[in-house]
Short mmCIF file of C-alpha atoms in Angstrom, two decimals:
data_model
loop_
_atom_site.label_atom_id
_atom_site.label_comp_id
_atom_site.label_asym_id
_atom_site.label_seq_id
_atom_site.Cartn_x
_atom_site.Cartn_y
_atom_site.Cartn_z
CA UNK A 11 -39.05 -5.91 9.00
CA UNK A 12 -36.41 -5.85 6.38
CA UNK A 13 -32.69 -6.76 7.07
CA UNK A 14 -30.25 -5.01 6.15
CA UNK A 15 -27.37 -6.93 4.26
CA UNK A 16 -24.07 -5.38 6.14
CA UNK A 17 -21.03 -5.18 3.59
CA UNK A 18 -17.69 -6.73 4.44
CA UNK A 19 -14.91 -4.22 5.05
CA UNK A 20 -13.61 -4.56 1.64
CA UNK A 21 -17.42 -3.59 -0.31
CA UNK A 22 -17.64 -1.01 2.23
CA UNK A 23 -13.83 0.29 1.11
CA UNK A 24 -15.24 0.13 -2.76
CA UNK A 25 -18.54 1.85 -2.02
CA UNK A 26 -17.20 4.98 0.12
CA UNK A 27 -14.36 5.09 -3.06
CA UNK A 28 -17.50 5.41 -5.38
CA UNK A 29 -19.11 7.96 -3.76
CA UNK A 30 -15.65 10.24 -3.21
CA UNK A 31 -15.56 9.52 -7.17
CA UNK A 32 -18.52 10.97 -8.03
CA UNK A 33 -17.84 13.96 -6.00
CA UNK A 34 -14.80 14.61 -7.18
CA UNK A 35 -16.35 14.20 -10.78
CA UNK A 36 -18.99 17.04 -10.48
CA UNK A 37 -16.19 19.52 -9.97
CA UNK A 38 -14.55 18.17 -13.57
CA UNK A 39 -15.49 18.81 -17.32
CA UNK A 40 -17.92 16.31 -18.80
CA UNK A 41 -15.70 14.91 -20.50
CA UNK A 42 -14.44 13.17 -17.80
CA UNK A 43 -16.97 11.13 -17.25
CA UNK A 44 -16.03 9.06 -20.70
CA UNK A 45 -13.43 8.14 -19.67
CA UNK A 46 -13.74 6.86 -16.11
CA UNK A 47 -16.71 5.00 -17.68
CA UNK A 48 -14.18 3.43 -20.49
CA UNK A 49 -11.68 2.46 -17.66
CA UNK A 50 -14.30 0.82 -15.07
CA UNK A 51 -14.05 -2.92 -16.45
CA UNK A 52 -10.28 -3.06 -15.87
CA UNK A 53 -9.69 -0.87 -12.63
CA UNK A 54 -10.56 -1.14 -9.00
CA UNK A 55 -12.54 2.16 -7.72
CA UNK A 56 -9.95 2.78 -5.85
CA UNK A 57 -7.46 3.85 -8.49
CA UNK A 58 -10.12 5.40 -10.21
CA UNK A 59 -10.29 7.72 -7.50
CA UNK A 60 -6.68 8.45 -7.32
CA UNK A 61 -6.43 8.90 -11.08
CA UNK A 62 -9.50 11.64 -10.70
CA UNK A 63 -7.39 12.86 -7.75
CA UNK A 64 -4.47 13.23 -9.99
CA UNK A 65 -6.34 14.50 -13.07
CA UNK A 66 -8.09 17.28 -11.02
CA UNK A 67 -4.95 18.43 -9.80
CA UNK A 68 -3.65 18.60 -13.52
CA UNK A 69 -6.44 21.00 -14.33
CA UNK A 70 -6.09 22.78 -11.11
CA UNK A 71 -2.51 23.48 -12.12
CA UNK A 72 -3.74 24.58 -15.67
CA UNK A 73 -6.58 27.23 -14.13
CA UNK A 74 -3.77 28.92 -11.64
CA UNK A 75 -0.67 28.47 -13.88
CA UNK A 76 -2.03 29.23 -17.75
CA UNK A 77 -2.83 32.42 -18.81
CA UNK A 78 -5.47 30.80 -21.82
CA UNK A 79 -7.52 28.59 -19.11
CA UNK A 80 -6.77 30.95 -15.93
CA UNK A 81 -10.10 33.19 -17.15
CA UNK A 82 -12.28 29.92 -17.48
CA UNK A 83 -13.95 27.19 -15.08
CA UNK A 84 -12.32 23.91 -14.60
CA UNK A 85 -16.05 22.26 -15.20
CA UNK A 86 -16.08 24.17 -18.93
CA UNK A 87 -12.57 22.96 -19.82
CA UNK A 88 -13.43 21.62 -23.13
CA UNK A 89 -11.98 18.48 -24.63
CA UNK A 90 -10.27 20.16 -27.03
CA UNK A 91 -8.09 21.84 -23.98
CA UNK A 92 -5.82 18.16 -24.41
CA UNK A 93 -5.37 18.57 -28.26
CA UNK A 94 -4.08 22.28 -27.58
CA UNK A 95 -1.83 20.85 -24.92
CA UNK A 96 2.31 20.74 -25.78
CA UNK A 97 4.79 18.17 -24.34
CA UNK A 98 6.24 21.15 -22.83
CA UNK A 99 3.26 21.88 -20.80
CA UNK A 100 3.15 18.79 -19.47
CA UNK A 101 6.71 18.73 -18.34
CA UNK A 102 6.40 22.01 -16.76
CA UNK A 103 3.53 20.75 -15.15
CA UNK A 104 5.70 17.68 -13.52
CA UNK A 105 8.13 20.30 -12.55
CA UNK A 106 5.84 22.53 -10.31
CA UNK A 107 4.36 19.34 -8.93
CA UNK A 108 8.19 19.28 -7.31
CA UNK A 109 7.15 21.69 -4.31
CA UNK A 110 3.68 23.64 -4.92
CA UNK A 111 1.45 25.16 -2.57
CA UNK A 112 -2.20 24.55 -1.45
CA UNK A 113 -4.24 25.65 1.30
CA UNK A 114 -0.68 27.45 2.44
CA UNK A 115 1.11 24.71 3.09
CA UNK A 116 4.04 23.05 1.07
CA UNK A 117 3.45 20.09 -0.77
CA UNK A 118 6.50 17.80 -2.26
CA UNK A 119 6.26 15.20 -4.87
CA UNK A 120 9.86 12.99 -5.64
CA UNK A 121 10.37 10.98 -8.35
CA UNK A 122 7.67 8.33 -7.41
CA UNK A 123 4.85 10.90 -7.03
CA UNK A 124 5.65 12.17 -10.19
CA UNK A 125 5.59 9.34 -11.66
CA UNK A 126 2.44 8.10 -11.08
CA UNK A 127 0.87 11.81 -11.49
CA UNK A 128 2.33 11.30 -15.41
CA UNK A 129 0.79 7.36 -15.60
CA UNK A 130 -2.26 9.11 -14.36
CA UNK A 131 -2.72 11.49 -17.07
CA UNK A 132 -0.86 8.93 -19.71
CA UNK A 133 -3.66 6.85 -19.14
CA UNK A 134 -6.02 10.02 -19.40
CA UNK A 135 -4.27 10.55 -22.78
CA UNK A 136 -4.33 7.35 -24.48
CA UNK A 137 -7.70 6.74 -23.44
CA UNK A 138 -9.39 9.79 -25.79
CA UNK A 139 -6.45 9.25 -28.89
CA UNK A 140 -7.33 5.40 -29.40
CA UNK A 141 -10.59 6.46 -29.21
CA UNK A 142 -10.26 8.70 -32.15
CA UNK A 143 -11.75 11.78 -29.88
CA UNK A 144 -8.04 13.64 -30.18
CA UNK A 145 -5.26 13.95 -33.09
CA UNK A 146 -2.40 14.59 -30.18
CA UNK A 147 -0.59 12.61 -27.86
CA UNK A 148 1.67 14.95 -25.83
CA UNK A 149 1.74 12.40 -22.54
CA UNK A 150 3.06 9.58 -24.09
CA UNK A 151 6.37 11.98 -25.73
CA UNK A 152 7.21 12.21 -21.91
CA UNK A 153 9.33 10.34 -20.05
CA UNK A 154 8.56 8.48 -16.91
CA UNK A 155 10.96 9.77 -13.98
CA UNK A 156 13.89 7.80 -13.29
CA UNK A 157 12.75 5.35 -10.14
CA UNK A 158 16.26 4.70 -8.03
CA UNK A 159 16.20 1.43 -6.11
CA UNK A 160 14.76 1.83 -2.21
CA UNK A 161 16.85 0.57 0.21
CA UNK A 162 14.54 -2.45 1.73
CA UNK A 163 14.41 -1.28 5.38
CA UNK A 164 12.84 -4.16 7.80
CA UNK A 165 13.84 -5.35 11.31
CA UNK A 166 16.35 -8.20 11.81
CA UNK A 167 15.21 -11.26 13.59
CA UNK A 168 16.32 -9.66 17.16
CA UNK A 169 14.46 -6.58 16.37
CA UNK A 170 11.37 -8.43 15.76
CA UNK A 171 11.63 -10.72 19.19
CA UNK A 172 12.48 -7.13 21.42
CA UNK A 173 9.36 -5.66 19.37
CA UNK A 174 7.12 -8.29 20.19
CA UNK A 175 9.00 -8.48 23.79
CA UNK A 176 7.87 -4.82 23.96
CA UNK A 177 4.39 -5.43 23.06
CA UNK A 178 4.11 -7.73 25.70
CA UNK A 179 5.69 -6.30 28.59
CA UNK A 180 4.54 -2.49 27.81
CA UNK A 181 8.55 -1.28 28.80
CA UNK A 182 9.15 2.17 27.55
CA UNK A 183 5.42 3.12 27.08
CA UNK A 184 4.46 6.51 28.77
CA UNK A 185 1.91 6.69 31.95
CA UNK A 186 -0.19 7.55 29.48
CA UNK A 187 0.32 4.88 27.03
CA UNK A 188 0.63 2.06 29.72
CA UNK A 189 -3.19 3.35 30.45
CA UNK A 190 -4.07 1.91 27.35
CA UNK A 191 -1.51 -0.85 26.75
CA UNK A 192 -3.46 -2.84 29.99
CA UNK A 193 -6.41 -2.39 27.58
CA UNK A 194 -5.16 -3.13 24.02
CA UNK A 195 -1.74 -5.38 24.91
CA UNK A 196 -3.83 -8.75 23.64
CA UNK A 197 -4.90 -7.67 20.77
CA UNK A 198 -1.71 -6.05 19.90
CA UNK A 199 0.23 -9.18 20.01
CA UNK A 200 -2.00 -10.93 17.41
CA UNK A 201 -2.23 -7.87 15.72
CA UNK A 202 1.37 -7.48 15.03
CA UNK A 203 2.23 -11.37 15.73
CA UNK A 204 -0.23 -12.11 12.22
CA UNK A 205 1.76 -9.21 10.26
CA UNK A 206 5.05 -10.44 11.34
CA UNK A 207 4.20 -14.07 10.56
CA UNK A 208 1.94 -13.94 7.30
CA UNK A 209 3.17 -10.52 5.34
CA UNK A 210 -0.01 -9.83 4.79
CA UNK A 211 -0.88 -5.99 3.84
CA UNK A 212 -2.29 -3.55 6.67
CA UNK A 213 -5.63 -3.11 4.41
CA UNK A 214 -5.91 -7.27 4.04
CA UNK A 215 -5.45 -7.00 8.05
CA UNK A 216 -7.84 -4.59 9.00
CA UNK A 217 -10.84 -5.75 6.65
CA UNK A 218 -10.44 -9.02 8.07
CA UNK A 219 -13.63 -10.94 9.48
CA UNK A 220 -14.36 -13.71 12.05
CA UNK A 221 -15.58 -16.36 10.17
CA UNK A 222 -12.39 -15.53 7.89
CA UNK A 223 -9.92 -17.03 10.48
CA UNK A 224 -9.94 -20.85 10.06
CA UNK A 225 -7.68 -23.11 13.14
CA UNK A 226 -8.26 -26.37 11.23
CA UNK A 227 -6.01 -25.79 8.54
CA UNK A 228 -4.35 -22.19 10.37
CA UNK A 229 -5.33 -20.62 7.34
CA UNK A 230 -7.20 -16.66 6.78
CA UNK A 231 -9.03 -15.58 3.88
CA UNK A 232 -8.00 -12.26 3.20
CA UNK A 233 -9.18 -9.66 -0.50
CA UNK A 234 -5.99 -8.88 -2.28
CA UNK A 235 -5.80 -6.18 -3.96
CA UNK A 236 -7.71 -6.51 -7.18
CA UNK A 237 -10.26 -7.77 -5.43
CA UNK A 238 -9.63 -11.88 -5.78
CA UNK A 239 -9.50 -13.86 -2.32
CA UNK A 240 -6.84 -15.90 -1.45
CA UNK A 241 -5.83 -18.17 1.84
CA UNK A 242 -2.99 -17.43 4.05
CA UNK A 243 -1.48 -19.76 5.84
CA UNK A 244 -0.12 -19.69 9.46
CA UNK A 245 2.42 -20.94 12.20
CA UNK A 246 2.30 -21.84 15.97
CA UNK A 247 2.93 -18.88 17.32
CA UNK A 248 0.38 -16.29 15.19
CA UNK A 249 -2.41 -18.87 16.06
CA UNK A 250 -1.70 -18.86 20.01
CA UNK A 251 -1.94 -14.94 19.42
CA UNK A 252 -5.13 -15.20 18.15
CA UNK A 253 -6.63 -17.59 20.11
CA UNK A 254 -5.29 -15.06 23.23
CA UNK A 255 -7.18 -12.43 21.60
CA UNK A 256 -10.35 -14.42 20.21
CA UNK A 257 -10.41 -15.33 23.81
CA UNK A 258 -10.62 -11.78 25.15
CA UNK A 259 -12.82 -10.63 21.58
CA UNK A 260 -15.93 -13.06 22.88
CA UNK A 261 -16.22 -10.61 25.89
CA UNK A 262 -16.69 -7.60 23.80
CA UNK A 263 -20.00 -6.41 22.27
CA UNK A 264 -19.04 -4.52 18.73
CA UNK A 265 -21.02 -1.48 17.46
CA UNK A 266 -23.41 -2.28 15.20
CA UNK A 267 -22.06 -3.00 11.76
CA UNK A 268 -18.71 -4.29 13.45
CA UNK A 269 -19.67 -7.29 14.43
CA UNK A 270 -18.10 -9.45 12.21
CA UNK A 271 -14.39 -7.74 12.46
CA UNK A 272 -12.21 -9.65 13.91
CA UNK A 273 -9.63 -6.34 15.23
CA UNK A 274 -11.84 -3.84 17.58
CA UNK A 275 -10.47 -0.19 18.51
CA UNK A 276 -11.47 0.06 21.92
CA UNK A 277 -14.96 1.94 20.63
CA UNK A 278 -15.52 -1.21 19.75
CA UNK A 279 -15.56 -0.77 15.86
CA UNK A 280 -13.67 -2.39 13.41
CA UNK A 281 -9.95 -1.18 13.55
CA UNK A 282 -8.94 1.05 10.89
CA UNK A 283 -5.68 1.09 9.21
CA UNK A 284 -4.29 4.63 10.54
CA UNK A 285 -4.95 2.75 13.96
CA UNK A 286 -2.54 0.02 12.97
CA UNK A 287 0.45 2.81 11.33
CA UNK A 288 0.02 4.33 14.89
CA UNK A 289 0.20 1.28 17.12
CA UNK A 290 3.04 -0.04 14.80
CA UNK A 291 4.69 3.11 14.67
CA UNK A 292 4.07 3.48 18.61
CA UNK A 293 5.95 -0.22 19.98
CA UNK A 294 8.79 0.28 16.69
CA UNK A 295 9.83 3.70 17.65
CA UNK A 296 11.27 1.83 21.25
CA UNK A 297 13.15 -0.85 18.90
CA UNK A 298 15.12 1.86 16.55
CA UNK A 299 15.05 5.00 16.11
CA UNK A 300 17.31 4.80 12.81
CA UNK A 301 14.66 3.04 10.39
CA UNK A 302 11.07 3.88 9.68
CA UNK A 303 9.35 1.38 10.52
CA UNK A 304 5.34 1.07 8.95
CA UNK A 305 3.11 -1.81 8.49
CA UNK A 306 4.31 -2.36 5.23
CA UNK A 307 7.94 -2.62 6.43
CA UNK A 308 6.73 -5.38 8.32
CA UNK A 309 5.59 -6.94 5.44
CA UNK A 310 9.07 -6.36 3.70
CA UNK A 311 10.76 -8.38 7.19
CA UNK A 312 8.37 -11.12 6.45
CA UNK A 313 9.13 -11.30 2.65
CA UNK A 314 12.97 -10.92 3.43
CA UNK A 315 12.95 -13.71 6.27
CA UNK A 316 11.02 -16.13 3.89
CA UNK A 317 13.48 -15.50 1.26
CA UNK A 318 16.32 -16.20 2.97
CA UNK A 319 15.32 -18.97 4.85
CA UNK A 320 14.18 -20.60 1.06
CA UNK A 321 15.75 -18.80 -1.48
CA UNK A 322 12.46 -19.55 -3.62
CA UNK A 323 11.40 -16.21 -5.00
CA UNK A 324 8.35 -17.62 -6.77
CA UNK A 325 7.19 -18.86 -3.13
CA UNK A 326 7.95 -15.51 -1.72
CA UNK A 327 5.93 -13.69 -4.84
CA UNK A 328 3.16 -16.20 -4.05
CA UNK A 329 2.56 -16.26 -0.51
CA UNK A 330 3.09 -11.84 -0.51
CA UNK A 331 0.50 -12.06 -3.61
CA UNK A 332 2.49 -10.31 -6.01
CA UNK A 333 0.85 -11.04 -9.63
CA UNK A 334 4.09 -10.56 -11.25
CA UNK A 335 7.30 -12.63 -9.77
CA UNK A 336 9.25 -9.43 -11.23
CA UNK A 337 7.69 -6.93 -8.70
CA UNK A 338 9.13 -9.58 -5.95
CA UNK A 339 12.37 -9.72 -7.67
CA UNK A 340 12.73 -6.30 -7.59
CA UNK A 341 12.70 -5.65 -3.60
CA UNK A 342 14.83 -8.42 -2.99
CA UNK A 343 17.58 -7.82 -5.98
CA UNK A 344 19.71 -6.88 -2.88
CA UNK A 345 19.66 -9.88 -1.28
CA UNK A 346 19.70 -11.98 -4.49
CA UNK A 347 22.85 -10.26 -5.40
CA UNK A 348 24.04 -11.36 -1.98
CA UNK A 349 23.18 -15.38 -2.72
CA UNK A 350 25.00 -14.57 -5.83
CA UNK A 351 28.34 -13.26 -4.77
CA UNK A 352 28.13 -16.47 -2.19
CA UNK A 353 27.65 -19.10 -5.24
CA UNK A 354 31.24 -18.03 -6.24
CA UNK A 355 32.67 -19.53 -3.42
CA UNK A 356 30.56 -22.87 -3.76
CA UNK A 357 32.69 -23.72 -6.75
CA UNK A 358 36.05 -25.73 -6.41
CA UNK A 359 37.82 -26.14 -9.98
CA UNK A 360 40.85 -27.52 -7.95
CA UNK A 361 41.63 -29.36 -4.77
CA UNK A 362 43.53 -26.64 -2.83
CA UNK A 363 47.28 -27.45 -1.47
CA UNK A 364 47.36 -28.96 1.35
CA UNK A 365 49.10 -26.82 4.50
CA UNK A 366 49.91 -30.53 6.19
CA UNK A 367 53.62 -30.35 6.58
CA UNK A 368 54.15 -34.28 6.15
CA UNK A 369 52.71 -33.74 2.37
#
């Protein structure tokens, strides 16, 4: 009997992308096609997807909002549709995608959706006018949306200790939620314990494996995004977490095809990130109710606590797996203004006069 090869979490991720891709390029024009073809060496599937998402949308918005394409089918847009195609559409086009309505509800985009709807269909743009297949370039005549600064919004280090506290102890949970809290409260702890005290991303989390958790060196091997692998290291307390749990996860028989995750929902499968944004949201909501707090806000505490304890940006880049030191630099300008504004005192030019009377 044949066996069946089961994918890691991460193949599994990129083959369920491919397949959404596909689908969501029969109900485009042809033309299409070229171009998600051009872009495959040099993007993951998943932002394939979300430009397809974003370039469907664009020709949805075309078929309900101009009069010359409203009488034809999206699939027989012809390629000629992006030559026609005026800086001014496009802008007016980034302006309904401000508050527009689909299946009757409302939907919002601020400056950040916008902005990656327009690098969507920049890319769309450039792709076809290097390649000589249009004379236009409307896209690139249109400015990206101002991005203002995000405040960085992550617990302090009492916040974290009450959180974890809180997963421990269960206080403030419902009836309800207790229920499951005597079932989950292990694996919650390491759950949130590792996030806290690596800054690893909820998708490196969830799409972690068994044999990817190593005590000799506390290290995991976790996918970053793009795809490479890369070790993260850990401290005392995530590995007696995970020991806890691994202790409790050798009693538990996994569905098949989830027996090599290392987090189980309690159907036994492998724990899916809008499991984690609801458990996280679930114990943070008891800390404060003034901040949002997510996974990737946890992530941001981690990042934020390194920094401050080292003040080495390149470490904090490295160990977060940011490719460019700049996109690290950029979340923690705040606090590297802070270090800044402290250097000035650091400085003495002259011995201050002394307030000793007898001087």
């Amino acid at each position: 009997m044949a066996v069946v090869k089961q994918n890691n979490y991460h193949d599994e991720q990129n083959r369920q992308n491919v397949l959404k891709m596909r689908a969501v390029l029969e109900t485009l024009p042809p033309f299409c096609k070229t171009f998600f073809r051009g872009i495959e060496e040099y993007t993951s599937a998943r932002t394939r997807l979300a430009y397809a998402y974003d370039i469907r949308l664009f020709f949805e918005y075309l078929h309900e909002q101009n009069a010359l394409y409203a009488k034809m089918e999206i699939k027989d847009f012809p390629l000629s549709l992006l030559d026609q195609l005026t800086r001014l559409d496009i802008e007016e086009y980034l302006e309904y995608m401000s508050l527009y309505q689909k299946d009757g509800k409302d939907i919002t985009n601020a400056e950040r959706g916008k902005s990656r709807k327009l690098a969507a269909l920049r890319s769309f743009y450039n792709y076809f006018y290097r390649s000589e297949l249009i004379a236009n370039n409307p896209a690139a005549l249109v400015s990206l949306p101002k991005l203002h600064d995000k405040e960085i919004i992550r617990l302090e280090p009492n916040e974290v200790a009450i959180l974890l506290d809180q997963v421990e102890d269960g206080t403030k949970l419902t009836k309800k939620e207790l229920e499951y809290h005597k079932k989950t409260k292990i694996r919650d702890v390491a759950l949130l314990t590792l996030l806290l005290g690596t800054g690893i991303r909820v998708s490196e989390c969830v799409g972690l494996d068994l044999q990817d958790v190593n005590f000799d060196v506390c290290g995991i091997k976790i996918r970053r995004k793009g795809g490479y692998e890369a070790v993260v290291y850990f401290g005392d307390e995530v590995e007696t977490a995970l020991l806890d749990y691994l202790e409790e996860r050798e009693q538990v028989i996994p569905l098949t095809g989830h027996e090599n995750a290392l987090f189980l929902s309690l159907q036994n499968r492998r724990i899916t990130v809008r499991a984690v944004e609801n458990l996280v949201k679930k114990y943070a909501s008891r800390v404060t109710t003034i901040k949002k707090i997510t996974p990737h806000k946890l992530r941001s505490t981690y990042g934020t606590t390194l920094y401050q304890e080292t003040g080495d940006i390149y470490l904090v880049a490295d160990v977060l797996g940011h490719k460019d030191v700049n996109t690290t630099r950029k979340h923690y300008a705040a606090l590297q203004d802070e270090r800044r504004r402290r250097a000035a005192q650091y400085v003495q030019l002259r011995e201050k006069p002394s307030t000793d009377p007898k001087t």
